[in-house]
mmCIF file of C-alpha atoms in Angstrom:
data_model
loop_
_atom_site.group_PDB
_atom_site.id
_atom_site.type_symbol
_atom_site.label_atom_id
_atom_site.label_comp_id
_atom_site.label_asym_id
_atom_site.label_seq_id
_atom_site.Cartn_x
_atom_site.Cartn_y
_atom_site.Cartn_z
ATOM 1 C CA UNK A 1 0.195 0.224 -0.179
ATOM 2 C CA UNK A 2 0.980 3.401 -0.990
ATOM 3 C CA UNK A 3 2.220 5.897 2.427
ATOM 4 C CA UNK A 4 -0.014 8.275 3.499
ATOM 5 C CA UNK A 5 0.516 11.490 5.835
ATOM 6 C CA UNK A 6 -1.813 13.344 7.073
ATOM 7 C CA UNK A 7 -1.013 17.152 8.193
ATOM 8 C CA UNK A 8 -3.202 19.161 11.312
ATOM 9 C CA UNK A 9 -2.342 22.686 11.341
ATOM 10 C CA UNK A 10 -5.090 23.714 14.457
ATOM 11 C CA UNK A 11 -5.992 20.157 16.189
ATOM 12 C CA UNK A 12 -7.681 20.138 18.986
ATOM 13 C CA UNK A 13 -8.788 17.895 22.079
ATOM 14 C CA UNK A 14 -12.469 17.891 21.435
ATOM 15 C CA UNK A 15 -14.073 17.673 24.988
ATOM 16 C CA UNK A 16 -17.838 16.367 25.002
ATOM 17 C CA UNK A 17 -20.403 16.341 27.598
ATOM 18 C CA UNK A 18 -24.532 16.405 27.909
ATOM 19 C CA UNK A 19 -26.944 18.034 30.344
ATOM 20 C CA UNK A 20 -30.469 18.078 29.992
ATOM 21 C CA UNK A 21 -31.273 21.844 29.525
ATOM 22 C CA UNK A 22 -28.817 24.681 28.290
ATOM 23 C CA UNK A 23 -29.926 27.958 30.304
ATOM 24 C CA UNK A 24 -28.036 30.987 30.793
ATOM 25 C CA UNK A 25 -26.970 32.668 33.736
ATOM 26 C CA UNK A 26 -27.466 28.978 35.564
ATOM 27 C CA UNK A 27 -24.878 26.825 36.604
ATOM 28 C CA UNK A 28 -25.285 23.532 34.731
ATOM 29 C CA UNK A 29 -24.753 20.067 35.658
ATOM 30 C CA UNK A 30 -23.227 18.262 33.021
ATOM 31 C CA UNK A 31 -22.470 14.291 32.117
ATOM 32 C CA UNK A 32 -18.627 13.157 33.250
ATOM 33 C CA UNK A 33 -16.526 14.478 29.893
ATOM 34 C CA UNK A 34 -15.437 12.609 27.182
ATOM 35 C CA UNK A 35 -12.039 13.604 25.601
ATOM 36 C CA UNK A 36 -10.855 12.666 22.005
ATOM 37 C CA UNK A 37 -8.210 13.846 19.988
ATOM 38 C CA UNK A 38 -9.512 16.192 16.859
ATOM 39 C CA UNK A 39 -9.075 17.991 13.830
ATOM 40 C CA UNK A 40 -9.147 17.665 10.587
ATOM 41 C CA UNK A 41 -6.582 15.875 9.518
ATOM 42 C CA UNK A 42 -6.329 13.830 12.960
ATOM 43 C CA UNK A 43 -9.684 12.654 12.248
ATOM 44 C CA UNK A 44 -8.913 11.200 9.150
ATOM 45 C CA UNK A 45 -5.994 9.188 10.468
ATOM 46 C CA UNK A 46 -8.327 7.721 12.731
ATOM 47 C CA UNK A 47 -11.088 6.797 10.489
ATOM 48 C CA UNK A 48 -8.109 5.036 8.099
ATOM 49 C CA UNK A 49 -7.338 3.326 11.400
ATOM 50 C CA UNK A 50 -10.739 2.338 12.030
ATOM 51 C CA UNK A 51 -11.123 1.253 8.339
ATOM 52 C CA UNK A 52 -8.323 -1.106 8.579
ATOM 53 C CA UNK A 53 -5.121 0.937 7.134
ATOM 54 C CA UNK A 54 -2.498 3.149 8.458
ATOM 55 C CA UNK A 55 -1.067 6.689 8.002
ATOM 56 C CA UNK A 56 1.028 8.823 9.863
ATOM 57 C CA UNK A 57 -0.655 11.950 11.678
ATOM 58 C CA UNK A 58 1.743 15.265 11.888
ATOM 59 C CA UNK A 59 0.624 18.260 13.666
ATOM 60 C CA UNK A 60 1.556 21.029 15.602
ATOM 61 C CA UNK A 61 1.556 20.314 19.667
ATOM 62 C CA UNK A 62 2.247 22.753 22.418
ATOM 63 C CA UNK A 63 1.618 22.872 26.411
ATOM 64 C CA UNK A 64 -0.208 20.169 28.522
ATOM 65 C CA UNK A 65 -3.044 20.021 25.760
ATOM 66 C CA UNK A 66 -0.207 19.317 23.530
ATOM 67 C CA UNK A 67 0.781 16.336 26.139
ATOM 68 C CA UNK A 68 -2.886 15.318 26.148
ATOM 69 C CA UNK A 69 -3.087 14.735 22.365
ATOM 70 C CA UNK A 70 -0.263 12.489 22.377
ATOM 71 C CA UNK A 71 -1.488 10.854 25.391
ATOM 72 C CA UNK A 72 -5.042 10.591 23.605
ATOM 73 C CA UNK A 73 -3.447 9.064 20.004
ATOM 74 C CA UNK A 74 -1.270 6.639 21.540
ATOM 75 C CA UNK A 75 -4.363 5.127 23.099
ATOM 76 C CA UNK A 76 -6.245 4.850 20.000
ATOM 77 C CA UNK A 77 -2.785 3.304 18.133
ATOM 78 C CA UNK A 78 -2.286 5.991 15.881
ATOM 79 C CA UNK A 79 1.088 6.862 14.034
ATOM 80 C CA UNK A 80 1.485 10.439 15.045
ATOM 81 C CA UNK A 81 4.740 12.825 15.040
ATOM 82 C CA UNK A 82 4.024 15.846 17.434
ATOM 83 C CA UNK A 83 5.544 19.342 16.203
ATOM 84 C CA UNK A 84 6.430 20.733 19.326
ATOM 85 C CA UNK A 85 5.384 24.538 19.506
ATOM 86 C CA UNK A 86 5.266 27.344 22.138
ATOM 87 C CA UNK A 87 1.646 27.958 22.761
ATOM 88 C CA UNK A 88 -0.725 25.648 23.932
ATOM 89 C CA UNK A 89 -3.026 23.248 21.623
ATOM 90 C CA UNK A 90 -6.680 24.363 22.092
ATOM 91 C CA UNK A 91 -9.508 22.422 23.345
ATOM 92 C CA UNK A 92 -13.077 22.422 21.797
ATOM 93 C CA UNK A 93 -15.940 21.868 23.766
ATOM 94 C CA UNK A 94 -19.388 19.793 22.762
ATOM 95 C CA UNK A 95 -22.316 19.944 25.042
ATOM 96 C CA UNK A 96 -25.411 17.819 24.141
ATOM 97 C CA UNK A 97 -28.810 19.246 25.463
ATOM 98 C CA UNK A 98 -30.634 16.077 26.254
ATOM 99 C CA UNK A 99 -34.136 17.632 26.211
ATOM 100 C CA UNK A 100 -33.605 18.561 22.494
ATOM 101 C CA UNK A 101 -30.886 16.651 21.003
ATOM 102 C CA UNK A 102 -29.391 19.718 19.979
ATOM 103 C CA UNK A 103 -25.739 19.947 20.086
ATOM 104 C CA UNK A 104 -23.341 23.154 21.015
ATOM 105 C CA UNK A 105 -20.312 23.008 19.440
ATOM 106 C CA UNK A 106 -17.798 25.938 21.075
ATOM 107 C CA UNK A 107 -14.247 25.872 18.627
ATOM 108 C CA UNK A 108 -11.550 27.404 20.188
ATOM 109 C CA UNK A 109 -9.172 29.476 17.854
ATOM 110 C CA UNK A 110 -5.941 27.751 18.543
ATOM 111 C CA UNK A 111 -1.975 28.763 19.294
ATOM 112 C CA UNK A 112 -0.725 31.463 17.643
ATOM 113 C CA UNK A 113 2.325 29.897 15.495
ATOM 114 C CA UNK A 114 5.383 31.837 14.525
ATOM 115 C CA UNK A 115 6.918 31.665 10.885
ATOM 116 C CA UNK A 116 10.037 29.422 12.754
ATOM 117 C CA UNK A 117 7.056 26.799 14.000
ATOM 118 C CA UNK A 118 4.630 26.882 10.631
ATOM 119 C CA UNK A 119 7.849 26.058 8.589
ATOM 120 C CA UNK A 120 9.156 23.275 10.944
ATOM 121 C CA UNK A 121 5.604 21.578 9.732
ATOM 122 C CA UNK A 122 6.090 21.816 6.344
ATOM 123 C CA UNK A 123 9.870 20.461 6.819
ATOM 124 C CA UNK A 124 8.309 17.689 8.449
ATOM 125 C CA UNK A 125 5.926 16.563 5.766
ATOM 126 C CA UNK A 126 8.566 15.000 3.822
ATOM 127 C CA UNK A 127 10.728 13.712 6.452
ATOM 128 C CA UNK A 128 8.706 10.646 6.956
ATOM 129 C CA UNK A 129 10.770 7.303 5.281
ATOM 130 C CA UNK A 130 9.521 6.414 2.851
ATOM 131 C CA UNK A 131 8.279 9.690 1.786
ATOM 132 C CA UNK A 132 4.288 10.176 1.393
ATOM 133 C CA UNK A 133 2.820 9.201 -1.904
ATOM 134 C CA UNK A 134 -0.448 11.240 -0.231
ATOM 135 C CA UNK A 135 -0.307 14.217 1.806
ATOM 136 C CA UNK A 136 -3.600 15.085 3.138
ATOM 137 C CA UNK A 137 -3.796 18.481 4.457
ATOM 138 C CA UNK A 138 -6.839 18.932 6.394
ATOM 139 C CA UNK A 139 -8.518 21.744 9.045
ATOM 140 C CA UNK A 140 -8.692 25.404 9.536
ATOM 141 C CA UNK A 141 -5.222 27.507 9.975
ATOM 142 C CA UNK A 142 -4.301 28.796 13.348
ATOM 143 C CA UNK A 143 -3.217 32.527 13.960
ATOM 144 C CA UNK A 144 0.258 33.040 12.532
ATOM 145 C CA UNK A 145 0.063 30.778 9.263
ATOM 146 C CA UNK A 146 0.012 32.421 5.992
ATOM 147 C CA UNK A 147 -3.454 31.504 4.046
ATOM 148 C CA UNK A 148 -0.967 30.447 0.960
ATOM 149 C CA UNK A 149 0.017 27.386 3.633
ATOM 150 C CA UNK A 150 -1.876 24.794 1.734
ATOM 151 C CA UNK A 151 -0.783 26.084 -1.418
ATOM 152 C CA UNK A 152 2.953 25.700 -0.311
ATOM 153 C CA UNK A 153 1.923 22.025 0.362
ATOM 154 C CA UNK A 154 0.637 21.515 -2.836
ATOM 155 C CA UNK A 155 3.976 22.828 -4.734
ATOM 156 C CA UNK A 156 5.849 20.498 -2.137
ATOM 157 C CA UNK A 157 3.604 17.576 -3.239
ATOM 158 C CA UNK A 158 4.529 18.460 -6.995
ATOM 159 C CA UNK A 159 7.968 19.011 -6.493
ATOM 160 C CA UNK A 160 8.406 15.525 -4.656
ATOM 161 C CA UNK A 161 5.778 13.597 -6.740
ATOM 162 C CA UNK A 162 3.044 12.929 -3.919
ATOM 163 C CA UNK A 163 -0.903 13.663 -4.428
ATOM 164 C CA UNK A 164 -1.814 16.509 -2.213
ATOM 165 C CA UNK A 165 -5.188 16.017 -1.189
ATOM 166 C CA UNK A 166 -6.667 19.270 0.533
ATOM 167 C CA UNK A 167 -9.760 19.588 2.724
ATOM 168 C CA UNK A 168 -10.596 23.195 3.844
ATOM 169 C CA UNK A 169 -12.716 26.201 2.966
ATOM 170 C CA UNK A 170 -12.360 29.726 1.885
ATOM 171 C CA UNK A 171 -9.093 31.647 1.069
ATOM 172 C CA UNK A 172 -6.578 28.830 1.879
ATOM 173 C CA UNK A 173 -8.500 26.358 -0.447
ATOM 174 C CA UNK A 174 -8.848 28.880 -2.924
ATOM 175 C CA UNK A 175 -4.811 29.406 -2.997
ATOM 176 C CA UNK A 176 -4.003 25.701 -2.795
ATOM 177 C CA UNK A 177 -6.327 25.274 -6.346
ATOM 178 C CA UNK A 178 -4.552 28.217 -7.840
ATOM 179 C CA UNK A 179 -1.087 26.160 -7.149
ATOM 180 C CA UNK A 180 -3.091 22.686 -8.015
ATOM 181 C CA UNK A 181 -3.754 20.019 -5.955
ATOM 182 C CA UNK A 182 -5.126 16.288 -6.736
ATOM 183 C CA UNK A 183 -8.302 16.273 -4.671
ATOM 184 C CA UNK A 184 -10.501 18.434 -2.558
ATOM 185 C CA UNK A 185 -13.887 17.348 -1.319
ATOM 186 C CA UNK A 186 -16.075 20.509 -0.591
ATOM 187 C CA UNK A 187 -19.709 20.569 0.306
ATOM 188 C CA UNK A 188 -21.687 22.795 -1.982
ATOM 189 C CA UNK A 189 -21.560 25.655 -0.081
ATOM 190 C CA UNK A 190 -17.830 25.544 0.204
ATOM 191 C CA UNK A 191 -17.300 25.096 -3.585
ATOM 192 C CA UNK A 192 -19.982 27.698 -4.495
ATOM 193 C CA UNK A 193 -17.645 29.825 -2.039
ATOM 194 C CA UNK A 194 -14.805 29.135 -4.456
ATOM 195 C CA UNK A 195 -16.145 29.203 -7.899
ATOM 196 C CA UNK A 196 -18.255 32.152 -6.974
ATOM 197 C CA UNK A 197 -21.790 33.670 -8.019
ATOM 198 C CA UNK A 198 -23.442 31.783 -11.054
ATOM 199 C CA UNK A 199 -23.126 28.360 -9.206
ATOM 200 C CA UNK A 200 -26.912 27.923 -8.156
ATOM 201 C CA UNK A 201 -28.417 24.659 -9.721
ATOM 202 C CA UNK A 202 -26.843 21.481 -10.217
ATOM 203 C CA UNK A 203 -25.925 21.579 -13.997
ATOM 204 C CA UNK A 204 -23.808 24.550 -13.113
ATOM 205 C CA UNK A 205 -22.346 23.190 -10.442
ATOM 206 C CA UNK A 206 -21.087 20.452 -12.507
ATOM 207 C CA UNK A 207 -19.765 22.500 -15.338
ATOM 208 C CA UNK A 208 -17.851 24.811 -13.002
ATOM 209 C CA UNK A 209 -16.212 21.426 -11.583
ATOM 210 C CA UNK A 210 -15.265 20.518 -14.739
ATOM 211 C CA UNK A 211 -13.769 23.910 -15.341
ATOM 212 C CA UNK A 212 -11.690 23.857 -12.064
ATOM 213 C CA UNK A 213 -10.592 20.151 -13.530
ATOM 214 C CA UNK A 214 -10.007 21.265 -16.992
ATOM 215 C CA UNK A 215 -8.246 24.573 -15.776
ATOM 216 C CA UNK A 216 -5.712 22.153 -13.696
ATOM 217 C CA UNK A 217 -6.435 23.383 -10.467
ATOM 218 C CA UNK A 218 -7.363 19.866 -9.396
ATOM 219 C CA UNK A 219 -7.481 16.624 -10.988
ATOM 220 C CA UNK A 220 -10.632 15.446 -8.673
ATOM 221 C CA UNK A 221 -13.462 17.305 -7.148
ATOM 222 C CA UNK A 222 -15.970 15.695 -4.857
ATOM 223 C CA UNK A 223 -18.827 17.555 -3.798
ATOM 224 C CA UNK A 224 -21.284 16.515 -1.362
ATOM 225 C CA UNK A 225 -24.621 17.547 -2.378
ATOM 226 C CA UNK A 226 -25.978 16.305 1.311
ATOM 227 C CA UNK A 227 -29.010 13.568 1.214
ATOM 228 C CA UNK A 228 -28.768 14.105 -2.780
ATOM 229 C CA UNK A 229 -25.012 12.264 -2.571
ATOM 230 C CA UNK A 230 -21.667 13.094 -3.831
ATOM 231 C CA UNK A 231 -20.917 14.488 -7.507
ATOM 232 C CA UNK A 232 -17.696 13.465 -8.637
ATOM 233 C CA UNK A 233 -15.885 15.182 -11.386
ATOM 234 C CA UNK A 234 -12.483 14.259 -12.881
ATOM 235 C CA UNK A 235 -10.526 13.752 -16.083
ATOM 236 C CA UNK A 236 -12.235 10.320 -16.414
ATOM 237 C CA UNK A 237 -15.873 12.149 -16.550
ATOM 238 C CA UNK A 238 -18.701 12.972 -13.892
ATOM 239 C CA UNK A 239 -20.748 10.553 -11.655
ATOM 240 C CA UNK A 240 -23.245 10.941 -9.182
ATOM 241 C CA UNK A 241 -22.855 8.590 -6.335
ATOM 242 C CA UNK A 242 -25.713 7.819 -3.925
ATOM 243 C CA UNK A 243 -25.730 6.446 -0.768
ATOM 244 C CA UNK A 244 -27.960 3.788 0.831
ATOM 245 C CA UNK A 245 -30.459 5.347 3.117
ATOM 246 C CA UNK A 246 -29.444 4.804 6.996
ATOM 247 C CA UNK A 247 -30.384 6.427 10.315
ATOM 248 C CA UNK A 248 -28.747 9.110 11.243
ATOM 249 C CA UNK A 249 -27.346 9.494 14.548
ATOM 250 C CA UNK A 250 -24.356 11.999 14.466
ATOM 251 C CA UNK A 251 -23.098 13.783 11.357
ATOM 252 C CA UNK A 252 -19.953 14.503 13.150
ATOM 253 C CA UNK A 253 -16.467 13.571 11.269
ATOM 254 C CA UNK A 254 -18.864 12.170 8.231
ATOM 255 C CA UNK A 255 -16.773 14.545 6.175
ATOM 256 C CA UNK A 256 -13.272 13.375 7.601
ATOM 257 C CA UNK A 257 -14.710 9.775 7.724
ATOM 258 C CA UNK A 258 -15.307 10.476 3.423
ATOM 259 C CA UNK A 259 -11.760 11.738 3.000
ATOM 260 C CA UNK A 260 -10.159 8.899 5.015
ATOM 261 C CA UNK A 261 -12.272 6.090 2.920
ATOM 262 C CA UNK A 262 -11.414 7.824 -0.488
ATOM 263 C CA UNK A 263 -7.807 8.240 0.338
ATOM 264 C CA UNK A 264 -7.194 4.834 1.826
ATOM 265 C CA UNK A 265 -9.074 3.285 -1.327
ATOM 266 C CA UNK A 266 -6.157 5.199 -3.278
ATOM 267 C CA UNK A 267 -3.737 4.520 -1.661
ATOM 268 C CA UNK A 268 -4.436 0.458 -2.179
ATOM 269 C CA UNK A 269 -4.604 0.976 -5.683
ATOM 270 C CA UNK A 270 -7.939 1.428 -6.558
ATOM 271 C CA UNK A 271 -9.742 3.745 -9.281
ATOM 272 C CA UNK A 272 -10.960 7.218 -8.672
ATOM 273 C CA UNK A 273 -14.509 5.861 -9.245
ATOM 274 C CA UNK A 274 -14.349 2.886 -6.506
ATOM 275 C CA UNK A 275 -12.149 5.268 -4.324
ATOM 276 C CA UNK A 276 -15.028 7.720 -3.863
ATOM 277 C CA UNK A 277 -17.572 5.288 -3.896
ATOM 278 C CA UNK A 278 -15.906 3.871 -0.577
ATOM 279 C CA UNK A 279 -15.235 7.169 0.731
ATOM 280 C CA UNK A 280 -19.064 7.999 0.285
ATOM 281 C CA UNK A 281 -19.785 4.774 1.906
ATOM 282 C CA UNK A 282 -16.849 5.454 4.905
ATOM 283 C CA UNK A 283 -18.865 9.089 5.056
ATOM 284 C CA UNK A 284 -22.500 7.606 5.526
ATOM 285 C CA UNK A 285 -21.269 4.760 8.068
ATOM 286 C CA UNK A 286 -20.036 7.693 10.121
ATOM 287 C CA UNK A 287 -23.649 9.472 10.474
ATOM 288 C CA UNK A 288 -24.925 6.002 12.194
ATOM 289 C CA UNK A 289 -22.739 6.132 15.146
ATOM 290 C CA UNK A 290 -23.188 8.383 18.209
ATOM 291 C CA UNK A 291 -20.832 11.597 19.111
ATOM 292 C CA UNK A 292 -17.588 11.810 17.368
ATOM 293 C CA UNK A 293 -16.982 8.095 16.930
ATOM 294 C CA UNK A 294 -16.469 8.477 12.948
ATOM 295 C CA UNK A 295 -16.901 5.287 10.705
ATOM 296 C CA UNK A 296 -17.139 1.383 11.692
ATOM 297 C CA UNK A 297 -15.206 -0.794 8.936
ATOM 298 C CA UNK A 298 -17.980 -3.224 8.833
ATOM 299 C CA UNK A 299 -20.515 -0.507 8.136
ATOM 300 C CA UNK A 300 -18.499 1.343 6.018
ATOM 301 C CA UNK A 301 -17.816 -2.169 3.799
ATOM 302 C CA UNK A 302 -21.524 -2.932 3.816
ATOM 303 C CA UNK A 303 -22.598 0.248 2.350
ATOM 304 C CA UNK A 304 -19.601 -0.199 -0.233
ATOM 305 C CA UNK A 305 -21.299 -3.228 -1.609
ATOM 306 C CA UNK A 306 -24.899 -2.044 -1.493
ATOM 307 C CA UNK A 307 -23.573 0.990 -3.644
ATOM 308 C CA UNK A 308 -24.185 0.325 -7.382
ATOM 309 C CA UNK A 309 -21.989 2.665 -9.598
ATOM 310 C CA UNK A 310 -23.332 5.790 -10.766
ATOM 311 C CA UNK A 311 -24.997 5.953 -14.063
#
């Protein structure tokens, strides 16, 4: 199998709990908290592990929170390499209101990285032995990191023969596309934000995705259409992939599980159509699990078998 490295520039400890009612200006007595390692690339590595694969997770790590992140990743058996930084890694809070089933998610901004620190993160990508065949750069950028950071990774990938997968939003994604990447997985709103106005209906979105591919900005575009499935556009053509209907328990981690399934399948030598189909199955499997549990291998493989190739 080809090698996979994930990079999470803004990792987090995801601290989750629940309470019967969320009421302002009252002390709320919550259940015992649960702690999990989080952040885009870390979740991709966790999902790859759950799907039976292996990757190396790289991430900046600082302070006691950084040490906790390392402990949590060790507990899950994830291959990882922390990159020391001065400021503390962040902690996010997720609270489930039991009476309504609503989830409140509080995301913190993350540490401020100085230039020496974020440049060290870039250098670490290619330091693994063997060097990566796939680089997954996923999640938000913390303060201090330039907006063209993912574009720099795309340039590194091209220089060293690695396929770069970018899963982020806004200007960092736009700049990465300008440099040229292998695969992106935006949802429909994120894709509209990239390509601008005039992409309101699906046929127009399809044409804009084809243009992204033909312009050399990206080889594979997989756009999540929500309940309508996933639109796959590549040089090989266009497909619509529709997952089976499943009970939705939690959508947390579905996107990261989809990326994990796609990249793992590609690393195993499968073609793009099969890889995206397995990614869709993995993302669908994730919504069947509670909280941020991500996907289960048996669910992903069963759903994959149920999915007929798109017309």
